[in-house]
Short mmCIF file of C-alpha atoms in Angstrom, two decimals:
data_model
loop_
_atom_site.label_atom_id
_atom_site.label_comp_id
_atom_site.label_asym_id
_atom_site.label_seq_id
_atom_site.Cartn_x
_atom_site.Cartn_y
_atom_site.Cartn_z
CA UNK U 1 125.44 47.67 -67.13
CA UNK U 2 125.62 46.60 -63.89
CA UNK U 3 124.08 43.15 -62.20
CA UNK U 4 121.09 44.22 -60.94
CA UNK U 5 120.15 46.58 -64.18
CA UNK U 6 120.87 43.49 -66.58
CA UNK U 7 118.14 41.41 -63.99
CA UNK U 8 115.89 45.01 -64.36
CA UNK U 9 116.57 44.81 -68.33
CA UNK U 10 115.95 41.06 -68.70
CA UNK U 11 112.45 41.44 -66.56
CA UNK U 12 111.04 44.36 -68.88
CA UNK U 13 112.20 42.26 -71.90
CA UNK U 14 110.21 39.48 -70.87
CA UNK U 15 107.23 41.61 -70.14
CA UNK U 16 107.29 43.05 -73.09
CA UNK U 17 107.09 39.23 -74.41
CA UNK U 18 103.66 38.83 -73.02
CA UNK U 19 102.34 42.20 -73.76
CA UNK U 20 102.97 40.95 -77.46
CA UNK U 21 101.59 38.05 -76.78
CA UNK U 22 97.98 39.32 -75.15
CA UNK U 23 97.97 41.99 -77.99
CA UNK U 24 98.78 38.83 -80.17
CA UNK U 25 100.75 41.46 -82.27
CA UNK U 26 103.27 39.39 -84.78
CA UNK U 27 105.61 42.83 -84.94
CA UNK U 28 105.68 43.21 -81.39
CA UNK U 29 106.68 39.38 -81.28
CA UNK U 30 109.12 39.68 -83.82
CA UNK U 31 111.03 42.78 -81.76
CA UNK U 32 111.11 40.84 -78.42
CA UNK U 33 112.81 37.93 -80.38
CA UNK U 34 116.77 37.35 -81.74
CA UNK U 35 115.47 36.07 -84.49
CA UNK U 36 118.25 33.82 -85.04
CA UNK U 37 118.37 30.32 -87.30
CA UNK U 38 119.38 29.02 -83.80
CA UNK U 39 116.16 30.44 -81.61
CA UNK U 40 113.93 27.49 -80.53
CA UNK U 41 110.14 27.64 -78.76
CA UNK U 42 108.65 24.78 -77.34
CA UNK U 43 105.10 25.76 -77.18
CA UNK U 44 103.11 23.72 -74.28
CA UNK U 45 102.55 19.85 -75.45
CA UNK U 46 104.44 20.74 -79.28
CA UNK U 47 107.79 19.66 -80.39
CA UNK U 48 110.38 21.34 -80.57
CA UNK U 49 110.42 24.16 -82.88
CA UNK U 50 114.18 25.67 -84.09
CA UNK U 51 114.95 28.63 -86.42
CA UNK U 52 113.04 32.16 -86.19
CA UNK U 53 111.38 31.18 -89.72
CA UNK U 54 109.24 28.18 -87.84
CA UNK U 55 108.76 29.90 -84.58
CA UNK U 56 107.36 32.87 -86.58
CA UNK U 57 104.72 30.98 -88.44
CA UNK U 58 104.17 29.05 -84.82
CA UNK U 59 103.43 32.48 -83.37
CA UNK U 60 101.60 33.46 -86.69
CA UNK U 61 99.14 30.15 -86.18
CA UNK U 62 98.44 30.81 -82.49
CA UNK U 63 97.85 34.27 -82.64
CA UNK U 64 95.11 33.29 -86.12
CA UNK U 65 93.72 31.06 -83.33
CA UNK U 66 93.07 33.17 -80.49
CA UNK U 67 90.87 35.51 -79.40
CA UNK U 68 91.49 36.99 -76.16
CA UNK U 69 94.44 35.94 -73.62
CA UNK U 70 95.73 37.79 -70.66
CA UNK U 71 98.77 36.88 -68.66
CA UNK U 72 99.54 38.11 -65.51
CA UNK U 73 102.97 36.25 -64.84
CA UNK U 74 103.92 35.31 -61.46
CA UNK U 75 107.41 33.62 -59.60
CA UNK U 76 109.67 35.92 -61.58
CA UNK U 77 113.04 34.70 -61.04
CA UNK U 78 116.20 35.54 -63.32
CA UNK U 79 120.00 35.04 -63.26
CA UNK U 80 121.97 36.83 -66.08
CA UNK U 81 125.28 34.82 -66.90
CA UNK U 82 127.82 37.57 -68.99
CA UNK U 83 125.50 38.04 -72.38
CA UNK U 84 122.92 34.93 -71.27
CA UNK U 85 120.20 35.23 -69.04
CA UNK U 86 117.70 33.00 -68.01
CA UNK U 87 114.30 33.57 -66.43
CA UNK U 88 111.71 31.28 -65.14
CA UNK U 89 108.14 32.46 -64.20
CA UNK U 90 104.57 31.30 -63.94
CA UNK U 91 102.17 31.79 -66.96
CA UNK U 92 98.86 32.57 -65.14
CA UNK U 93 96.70 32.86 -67.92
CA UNK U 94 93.01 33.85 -68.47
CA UNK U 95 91.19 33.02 -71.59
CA UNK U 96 87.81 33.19 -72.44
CA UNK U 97 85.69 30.25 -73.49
CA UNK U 98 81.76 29.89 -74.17
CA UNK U 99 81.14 32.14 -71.78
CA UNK U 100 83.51 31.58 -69.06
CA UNK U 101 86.91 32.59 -67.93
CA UNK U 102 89.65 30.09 -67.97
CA UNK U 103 92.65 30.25 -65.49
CA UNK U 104 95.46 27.70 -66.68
CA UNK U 105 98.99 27.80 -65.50
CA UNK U 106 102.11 27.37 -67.56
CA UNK U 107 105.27 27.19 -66.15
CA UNK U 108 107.85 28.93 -68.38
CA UNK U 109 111.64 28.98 -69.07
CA UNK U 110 112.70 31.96 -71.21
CA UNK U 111 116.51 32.07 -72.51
CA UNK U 112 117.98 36.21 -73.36
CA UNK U 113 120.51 37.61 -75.33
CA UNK U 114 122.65 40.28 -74.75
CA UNK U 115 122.37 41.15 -79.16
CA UNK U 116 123.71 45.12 -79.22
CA UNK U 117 122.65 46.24 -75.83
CA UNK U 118 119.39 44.87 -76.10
CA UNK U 119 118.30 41.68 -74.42
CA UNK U 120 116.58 39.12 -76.61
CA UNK U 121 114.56 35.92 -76.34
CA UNK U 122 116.60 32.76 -77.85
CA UNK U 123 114.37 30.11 -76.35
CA UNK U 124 110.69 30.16 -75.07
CA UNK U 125 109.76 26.85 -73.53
CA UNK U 126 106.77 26.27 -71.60
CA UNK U 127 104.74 23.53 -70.39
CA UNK U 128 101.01 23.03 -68.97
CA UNK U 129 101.54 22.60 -65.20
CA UNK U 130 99.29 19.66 -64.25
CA UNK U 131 96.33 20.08 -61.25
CA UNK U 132 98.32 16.37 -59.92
CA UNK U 133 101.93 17.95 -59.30
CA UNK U 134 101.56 20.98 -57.51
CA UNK U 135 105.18 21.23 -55.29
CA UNK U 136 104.44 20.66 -51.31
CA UNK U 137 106.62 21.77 -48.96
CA UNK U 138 109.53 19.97 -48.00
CA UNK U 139 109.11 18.49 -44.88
CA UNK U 140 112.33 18.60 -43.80
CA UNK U 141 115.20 21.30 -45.05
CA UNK U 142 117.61 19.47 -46.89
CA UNK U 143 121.13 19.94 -47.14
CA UNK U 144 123.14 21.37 -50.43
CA UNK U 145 125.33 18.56 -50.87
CA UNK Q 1 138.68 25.07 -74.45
CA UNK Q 2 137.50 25.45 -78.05
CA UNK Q 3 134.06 26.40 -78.40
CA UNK Q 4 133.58 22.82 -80.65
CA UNK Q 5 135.37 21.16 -77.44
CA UNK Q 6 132.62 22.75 -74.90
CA UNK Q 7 130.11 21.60 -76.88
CA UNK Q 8 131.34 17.81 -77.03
CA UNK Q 9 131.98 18.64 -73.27
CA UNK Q 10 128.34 20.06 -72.55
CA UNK Q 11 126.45 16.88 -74.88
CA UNK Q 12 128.45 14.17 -72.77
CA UNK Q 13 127.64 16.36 -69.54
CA UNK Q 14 124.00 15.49 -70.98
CA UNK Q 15 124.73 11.97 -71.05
CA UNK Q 16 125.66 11.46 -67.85
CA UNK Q 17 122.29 13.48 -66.68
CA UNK Q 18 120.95 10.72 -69.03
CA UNK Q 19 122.63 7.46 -67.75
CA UNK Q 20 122.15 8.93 -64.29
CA UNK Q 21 118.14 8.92 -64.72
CA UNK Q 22 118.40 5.23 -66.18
CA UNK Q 23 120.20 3.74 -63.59
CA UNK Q 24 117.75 5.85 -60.92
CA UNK Q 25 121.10 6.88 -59.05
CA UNK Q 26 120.85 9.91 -56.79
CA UNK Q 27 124.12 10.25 -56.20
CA UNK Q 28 125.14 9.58 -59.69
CA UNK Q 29 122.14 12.46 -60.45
CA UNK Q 30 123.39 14.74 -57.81
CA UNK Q 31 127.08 14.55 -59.67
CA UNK Q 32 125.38 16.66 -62.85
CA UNK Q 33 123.57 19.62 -61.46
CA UNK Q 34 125.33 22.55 -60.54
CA UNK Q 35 123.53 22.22 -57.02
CA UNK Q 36 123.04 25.71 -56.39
CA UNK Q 37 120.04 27.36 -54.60
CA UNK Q 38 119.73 29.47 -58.02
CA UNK Q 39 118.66 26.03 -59.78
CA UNK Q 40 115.32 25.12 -61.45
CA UNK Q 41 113.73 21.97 -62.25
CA UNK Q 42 110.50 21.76 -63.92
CA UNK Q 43 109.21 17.84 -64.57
CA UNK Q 44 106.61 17.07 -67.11
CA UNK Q 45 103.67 18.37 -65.75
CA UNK Q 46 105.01 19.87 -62.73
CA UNK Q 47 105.55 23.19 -60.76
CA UNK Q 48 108.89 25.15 -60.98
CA UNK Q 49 110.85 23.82 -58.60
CA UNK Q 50 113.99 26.24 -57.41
CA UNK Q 51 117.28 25.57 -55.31
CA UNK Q 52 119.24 22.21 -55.32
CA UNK Q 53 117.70 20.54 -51.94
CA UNK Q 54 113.87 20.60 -53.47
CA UNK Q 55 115.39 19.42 -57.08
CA UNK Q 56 116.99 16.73 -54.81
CA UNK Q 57 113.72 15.17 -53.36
CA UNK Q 58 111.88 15.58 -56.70
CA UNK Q 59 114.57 12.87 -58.04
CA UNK Q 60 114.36 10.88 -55.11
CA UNK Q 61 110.37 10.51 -55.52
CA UNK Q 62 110.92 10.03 -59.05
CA UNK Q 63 113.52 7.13 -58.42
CA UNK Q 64 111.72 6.06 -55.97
CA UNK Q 65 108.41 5.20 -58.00
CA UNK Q 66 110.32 4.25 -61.04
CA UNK Q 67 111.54 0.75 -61.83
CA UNK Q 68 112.82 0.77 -65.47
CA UNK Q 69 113.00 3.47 -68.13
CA UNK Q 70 115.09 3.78 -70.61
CA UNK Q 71 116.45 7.47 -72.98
CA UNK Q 72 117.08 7.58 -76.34
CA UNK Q 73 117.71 11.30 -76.76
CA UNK Q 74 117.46 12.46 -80.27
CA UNK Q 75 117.53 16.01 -81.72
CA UNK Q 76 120.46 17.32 -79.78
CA UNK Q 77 121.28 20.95 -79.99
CA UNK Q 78 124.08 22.59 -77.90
CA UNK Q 79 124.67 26.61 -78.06
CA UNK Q 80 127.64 27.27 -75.97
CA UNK Q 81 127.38 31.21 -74.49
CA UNK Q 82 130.95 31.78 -72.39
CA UNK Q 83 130.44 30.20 -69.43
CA UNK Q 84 126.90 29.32 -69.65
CA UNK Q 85 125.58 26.40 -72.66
CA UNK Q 86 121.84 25.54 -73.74
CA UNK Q 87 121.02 21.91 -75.01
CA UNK Q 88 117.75 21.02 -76.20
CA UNK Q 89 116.79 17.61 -77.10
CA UNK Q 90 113.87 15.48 -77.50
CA UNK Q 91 113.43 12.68 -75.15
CA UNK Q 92 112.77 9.23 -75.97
CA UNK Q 93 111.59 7.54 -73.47
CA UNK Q 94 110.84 4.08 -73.12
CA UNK Q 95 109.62 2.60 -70.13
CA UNK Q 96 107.06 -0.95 -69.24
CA UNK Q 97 103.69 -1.13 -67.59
CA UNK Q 98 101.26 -3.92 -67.84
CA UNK Q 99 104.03 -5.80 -69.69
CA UNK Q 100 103.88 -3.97 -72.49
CA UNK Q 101 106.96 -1.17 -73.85
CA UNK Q 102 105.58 2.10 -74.05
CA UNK Q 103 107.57 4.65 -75.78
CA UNK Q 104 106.47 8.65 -74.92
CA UNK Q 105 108.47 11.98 -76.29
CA UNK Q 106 109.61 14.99 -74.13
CA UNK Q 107 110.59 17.84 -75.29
CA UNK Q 108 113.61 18.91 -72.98
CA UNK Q 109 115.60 22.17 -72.61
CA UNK Q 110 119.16 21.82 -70.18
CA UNK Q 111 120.84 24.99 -69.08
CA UNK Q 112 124.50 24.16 -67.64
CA UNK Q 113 127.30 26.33 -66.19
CA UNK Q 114 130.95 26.02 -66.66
CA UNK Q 115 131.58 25.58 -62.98
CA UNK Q 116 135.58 24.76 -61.89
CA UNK Q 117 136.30 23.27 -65.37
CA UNK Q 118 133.17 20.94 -65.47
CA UNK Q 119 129.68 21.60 -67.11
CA UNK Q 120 126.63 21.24 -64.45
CA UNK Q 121 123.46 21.28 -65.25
CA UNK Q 122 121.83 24.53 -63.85
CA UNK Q 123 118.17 23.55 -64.87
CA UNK Q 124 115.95 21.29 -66.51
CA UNK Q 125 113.32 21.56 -67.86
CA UNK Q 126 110.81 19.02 -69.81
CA UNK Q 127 107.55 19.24 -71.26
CA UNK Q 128 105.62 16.27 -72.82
CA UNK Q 129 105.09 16.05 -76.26
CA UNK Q 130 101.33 15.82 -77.64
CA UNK Q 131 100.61 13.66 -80.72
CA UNK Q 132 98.20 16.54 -81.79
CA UNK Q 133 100.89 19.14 -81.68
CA UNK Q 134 103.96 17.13 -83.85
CA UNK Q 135 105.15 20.19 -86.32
CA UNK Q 136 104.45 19.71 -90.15
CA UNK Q 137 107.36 21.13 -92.52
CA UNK Q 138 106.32 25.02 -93.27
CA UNK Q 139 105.39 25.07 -96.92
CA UNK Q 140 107.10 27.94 -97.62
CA UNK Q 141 110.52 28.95 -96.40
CA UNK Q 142 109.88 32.14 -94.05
CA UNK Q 143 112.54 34.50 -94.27
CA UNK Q 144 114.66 35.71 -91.14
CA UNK Q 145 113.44 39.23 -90.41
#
């Protein structure tokens, strides 16, 4: 598998992650995973979470607890390392609540595995980006030092 | 390198990211990260930030509007894949305002690379933890499917 087909590979993985997630489909979920005692989620504002056992139930108890959620992620970005990969993105997501739609954003780090041909998450972690630290432009181009 | 010797290697690589933050030393900072245009920060809170010169500023703010915090990182988990190793941990953080000691938790995932015999950090990223979101033992022991 070449470079750019593992980046291809790691992408589709990852959208199938949130296609599982918006169907809030526990199967789905479970394929998408490694499903490994060493997997860990961080959910936005929860602790840490390790071992597919927890994360399943975690993903069992949001899912329970949700309704309707769409994601349309954004700033795809990936970088495959041998059988690792990481990929960092923004969670737009809508939800609906009394009436209204709800756009949050969650910025997201997702961690693959290359388990027999198939890339696999081995760590979801996102957090709730904040209205107060949206990035500005650098002012001035700095240096790689 | 043994694979129990990169992991010693990649948790003391985490200390030094540690130490670096307490002693709100750039250059000490700069040392730790791989300080590639490929590499992601995302603070508590904040955007994705990408490439080392961005990362670079964010820690100089930081520093910057910081006078004394202190890490007591607990929970440390290391998975070493070839060149590339995950550590999560939880963050203690202890820091003073008003003269009072507050103590907060973040939940923190490090990505390094094995980069000319020394492990970098290739991103950070923390999220805070919520008291409403601390996970309860599962009840029932879920079995890895």
């Amino acid at each position: 598998m070449s470079s750019e087909d593992s980046v291809d590979a790691v992408a589709a993985a990852n959208e199938r992650f949130y296609q599982a997630f918006e169907a809030l489909d526990l199967d789905k979920m479970s394929a998408v995973w490694a499903r490994r005692l060493d997997d860990v989620c961080i959910h936005p504002g929860w602790e840490i979470i390790e071992g597919w056992p927890a994360i399943r139930e975690s993903w069992a108890a949001i899912f329970a607890n949700t309704s309707y959620m769409r994601f349309e992620p954004s700033d795809v970005e990936v970088e495959v390392f041998g059988e690792c990969a990481r990929l960092t993105c923004v969670e737009n997501i809508f939800s609906v609540s009394g009436g209204h739609t709800i756009h949050s954003q969650v910025a997201c780090t997702n961690l693959f595995l290359l388990l027999d041909g198939e890339w696999r998450i081995a760590l979801h972690h996102g957090s709730p980006i904040s209205s107060a630290h949206h990035v500005a432009p650098l002012e001035t181009e700095g240096e790689v030092n």
